[in-house]
C-alpha positions as a LaTeX table, in Angstrom:
\begin{tabular}{lrrr}
\hline
Residue & $x$ (\AA) & $y$ (\AA) & $z$ (\AA) \\
\hline
Met1 & 1.40 & $-15.42$ & 29.22 \\
Asn2 & 4.52 & $-16.69$ & 27.47 \\
Lys3 & 7.44 & $-17.02$ & 29.89 \\
Lys4 & 9.81 & $-15.89$ & 27.12 \\
Met5 & 8.49 & $-12.33$ & 27.35 \\
Asp6 & 10.97 & $-9.93$ & 28.91 \\
Ala7 & 9.64 & $-8.48$ & 32.20 \\
Gly8 & 10.81 & $-4.98$ & 31.27 \\
Glu9 & 9.08 & $-5.17$ & 27.91 \\
Val10 & 5.88 & $-6.41$ & 29.54 \\
Glu11 & 5.92 & $-3.47$ & 31.99 \\
Thr12 & 6.56 & $-1.00$ & 29.16 \\
Val13 & 3.59 & $-2.40$ & 27.22 \\
Arg14 & 1.40 & $-2.27$ & 30.35 \\
Gln15 & 2.21 & 1.44 & 30.74 \\
Val16 & 1.45 & 2.09 & 27.06 \\
Leu17 & $-1.93$ & 0.36 & 27.40 \\
Arg18 & $-2.80$ & 2.26 & 30.58 \\
Gly19 & $-1.75$ & 5.48 & 28.87 \\
Val20 & $-4.54$ & 5.08 & 26.30 \\
Gly21 & $-7.10$ & 3.85 & 28.83 \\
Leu22 & $-7.00$ & 0.13 & 27.97 \\
Arg23 & $-6.72$ & $-2.67$ & 30.50 \\
Ser24 & $-3.45$ & $-4.56$ & 30.26 \\
Thr25 & $-4.77$ & $-8.07$ & 29.67 \\
Pro26 & $-2.42$ & $-10.96$ & 28.86 \\
Ala27 & $-3.79$ & $-11.11$ & 25.29 \\
Arg28 & $-3.27$ & $-7.38$ & 24.64 \\
Ile29 & 0.23 & $-7.56$ & 26.03 \\
Ala30 & 1.05 & $-10.59$ & 23.87 \\
Val31 & $-0.36$ & $-8.98$ & 20.71 \\
Leu32 & 1.52 & $-5.71$ & 21.27 \\
Ile33 & 4.79 & $-7.48$ & 22.02 \\
Ala34 & 4.41 & $-9.66$ & 18.93 \\
Leu35 & 3.86 & $-6.55$ & 16.79 \\
Arg36 & 6.75 & $-4.69$ & 18.45 \\
Asn37 & 9.06 & $-7.61$ & 17.64 \\
Ala38 & 7.84 & $-8.08$ & 14.06 \\
Lys39 & 10.12 & $-6.96$ & 11.25 \\
Arg40 & 7.17 & $-6.22$ & 8.93 \\
Pro41 & 3.41 & $-5.72$ & 9.16 \\
Gln42 & 1.61 & $-8.86$ & 10.35 \\
Thr43 & $-1.69$ & $-10.37$ & 9.26 \\
His44 & $-4.24$ & $-11.70$ & 11.72 \\
Ala45 & $-3.34$ & $-15.21$ & 10.53 \\
Glu46 & 0.38 & $-14.66$ & 11.17 \\
Leu47 & $-0.29$ & $-13.31$ & 14.65 \\
Ser48 & $-2.70$ & $-16.16$ & 15.38 \\
Asp49 & $-0.09$ & $-18.72$ & 14.29 \\
Leu50 & 2.25 & $-17.17$ & 16.84 \\
Leu51 & $-0.23$ & $-16.61$ & 19.68 \\
Val52 & $-2.66$ & $-19.57$ & 19.52 \\
Pro53 & 0.07 & $-21.96$ & 20.78 \\
Gln54 & 0.47 & $-19.58$ & 23.75 \\
Gly55 & $-3.19$ & $-20.14$ & 24.69 \\
Phe56 & $-4.96$ & $-17.26$ & 22.91 \\
Asp57 & $-7.72$ & $-18.05$ & 20.41 \\
Lys58 & $-8.07$ & $-16.40$ & 17.00 \\
Ala59 & $-11.14$ & $-14.39$ & 17.99 \\
Thr60 & $-9.32$ & $-12.94$ & 21.00 \\
Val61 & $-6.37$ & $-11.97$ & 18.81 \\
Phe62 & $-8.72$ & $-10.27$ & 16.33 \\
Arg63 & $-10.68$ & $-8.39$ & 19.03 \\
Asn64 & $-7.45$ & $-7.13$ & 20.53 \\
Leu65 & $-6.13$ & $-6.01$ & 17.14 \\
Thr66 & $-9.37$ & $-4.04$ & 16.70 \\
Asp67 & $-9.11$ & $-2.49$ & 20.19 \\
Leu68 & $-5.44$ & $-1.57$ & 19.67 \\
Thr69 & $-6.24$ & $-0.05$ & 16.27 \\
Asp70 & $-9.13$ & 1.96 & 17.75 \\
Ala71 & $-6.78$ & 3.18 & 20.50 \\
Glu72 & $-4.33$ & 4.28 & 17.77 \\
Leu73 & $-1.51$ & 2.09 & 19.11 \\
Val74 & $-1.61$ & $-0.04$ & 15.96 \\
Ser75 & $-2.07$ & 0.80 & 12.28 \\
Arg76 & $-4.19$ & $-1.37$ & 10.02 \\
Thr77 & $-3.27$ & $-1.41$ & 6.33 \\
Glu78 & $-4.86$ & $-3.15$ & 3.35 \\
Leu79 & $-2.42$ & $-3.55$ & 0.47 \\
Gly80 & $-4.78$ & $-4.40$ & $-2.36$ \\
Asp81 & $-5.17$ & $-8.09$ & $-1.55$ \\
His82 & $-8.11$ & $-7.72$ & 0.87 \\
Val83 & $-5.94$ & $-8.82$ & 3.82 \\
Trp84 & $-5.41$ & $-6.43$ & 6.73 \\
Arg85 & $-1.89$ & $-6.08$ & 8.05 \\
Phe86 & $-1.12$ & $-4.61$ & 11.45 \\
Glu87 & 1.92 & $-2.78$ & 12.76 \\
Ile88 & 2.87 & $-0.64$ & 15.72 \\
Arg89 & 2.28 & 3.07 & 15.14 \\
Asp90 & 5.39 & 5.20 & 15.28 \\
Pro91 & 4.99 & 7.56 & 18.27 \\
Lys92 & 7.14 & 10.17 & 16.47 \\
His93 & 4.46 & 10.63 & 13.81 \\
Asp94 & 0.90 & 11.73 & 14.44 \\
Arg95 & $-0.08$ & 9.04 & 11.90 \\
Ser96 & 2.22 & 6.19 & 11.01 \\
Ser97 & 2.10 & 7.10 & 7.33 \\
His98 & 4.90 & 5.57 & 5.38 \\
Pro99 & 4.86 & 3.69 & 2.11 \\
His100 & 4.72 & $-0.09$ & 1.95 \\
Phe101 & 6.37 & $-2.30$ & $-0.66$ \\
Val102 & 4.69 & $-5.50$ & $-1.91$ \\
Cys103 & 6.59 & $-8.01$ & $-4.04$ \\
Val104 & 4.43 & $-8.98$ & $-7.02$ \\
Glu105 & 6.04 & $-12.46$ & $-7.11$ \\
Cys106 & 6.17 & $-13.74$ & $-3.51$ \\
Gly107 & 3.84 & $-11.28$ & $-1.78$ \\
Lys108 & 6.45 & $-10.18$ & 0.78 \\
Val109 & 5.54 & $-6.87$ & 2.46 \\
Ala110 & 8.11 & $-4.38$ & 3.71 \\
Cys111 & 7.82 & $-0.97$ & 5.32 \\
Leu112 & 9.63 & 1.80 & 3.48 \\
Asp113 & 10.31 & 3.95 & 6.55 \\
Glu114 & 13.24 & 5.65 & 4.85 \\
Ile115 & 10.95 & 7.26 & 2.28 \\
Gly116 & 9.38 & 10.37 & 3.72 \\
Val117 & 5.78 & 11.30 & 3.11 \\
Pro118 & 5.24 & 15.07 & 2.95 \\
Asp119 & 3.38 & 16.60 & 5.87 \\
Gln120 & $-0.16$ & 16.93 & 4.59 \\
Lys121 & $-0.75$ & 20.02 & 6.73 \\
Thr122 & 1.88 & 22.06 & 4.91 \\
Gln123 & 2.03 & 20.64 & 1.40 \\
Arg124 & $-1.09$ & 20.42 & $-0.70$ \\
Ser125 & $-1.44$ & 19.30 & $-4.26$ \\
His126 & $-4.05$ & 20.78 & $-6.52$ \\
Lys127 & $-4.87$ & 17.19 & $-7.55$ \\
Ile128 & $-4.97$ & 15.41 & $-4.19$ \\
Ser129 & $-7.02$ & 16.27 & $-1.12$ \\
Arg130 & $-5.56$ & 13.74 & 1.35 \\
Ile131 & $-3.20$ & 10.78 & 1.05 \\
Thr132 & $-4.43$ & 7.74 & 2.97 \\
Glu133 & $-1.96$ & 5.11 & 1.79 \\
Ile134 & 1.07 & 4.81 & $-0.48$ \\
Leu135 & 1.79 & 1.37 & $-1.96$ \\
Val136 & 4.81 & 0.48 & $-4.09$ \\
Lys137 & 4.75 & $-2.79$ & $-6.03$ \\
Gly138 & 7.69 & $-4.51$ & $-7.67$ \\
His139 & 10.15 & $-7.37$ & $-7.24$ \\
Cys140 & 12.00 & $-7.91$ & $-3.96$ \\
Leu141 & 15.71 & $-8.74$ & $-4.06$ \\
Ser142 & 14.96 & $-12.47$ & $-3.82$ \\
Cys143 & 12.50 & $-12.43$ & $-6.73$ \\
Glu144 & 14.24 & $-9.93$ & $-9.00$ \\
Pro145 & 14.22 & $-11.29$ & $-12.56$ \\
Ala146 & 17.64 & $-12.61$ & $-13.64$ \\
Ser147 & 17.48 & $-10.64$ & $-16.88$ \\
Leu148 & 17.90 & $-7.30$ & $-15.06$ \\
\hline
\end{tabular}
């Protein structure tokens, strides 16, 4: 395990894993800590780039992402480009449902946590049965066209 990991953070992650019935293996701990420290959803490739140098192989990273998703500790999102992105689920929400923004120029992905999604249990539309994902596309601040 990476010596840079904070002992308190490692113990917190161990407790979270035990709380959902998963063993706290070094790979699971490393994947969860990487996702907790990420500023945006991460792809398998991005996590592998970070964790392979620490001694974890790509298949191990993928298996752990699958296990953590199945245990509902992590959300898996596909944003229209056929690439899964993973992020920590917000414990304050029963589902970590918030919109995501994708820049159409550079592909940058950002969570739009500040935009609330109506509680599906109380608000129903006569046109929509269930919302599974909200995706907003546009230009990020770095790629905004100069003519605007």
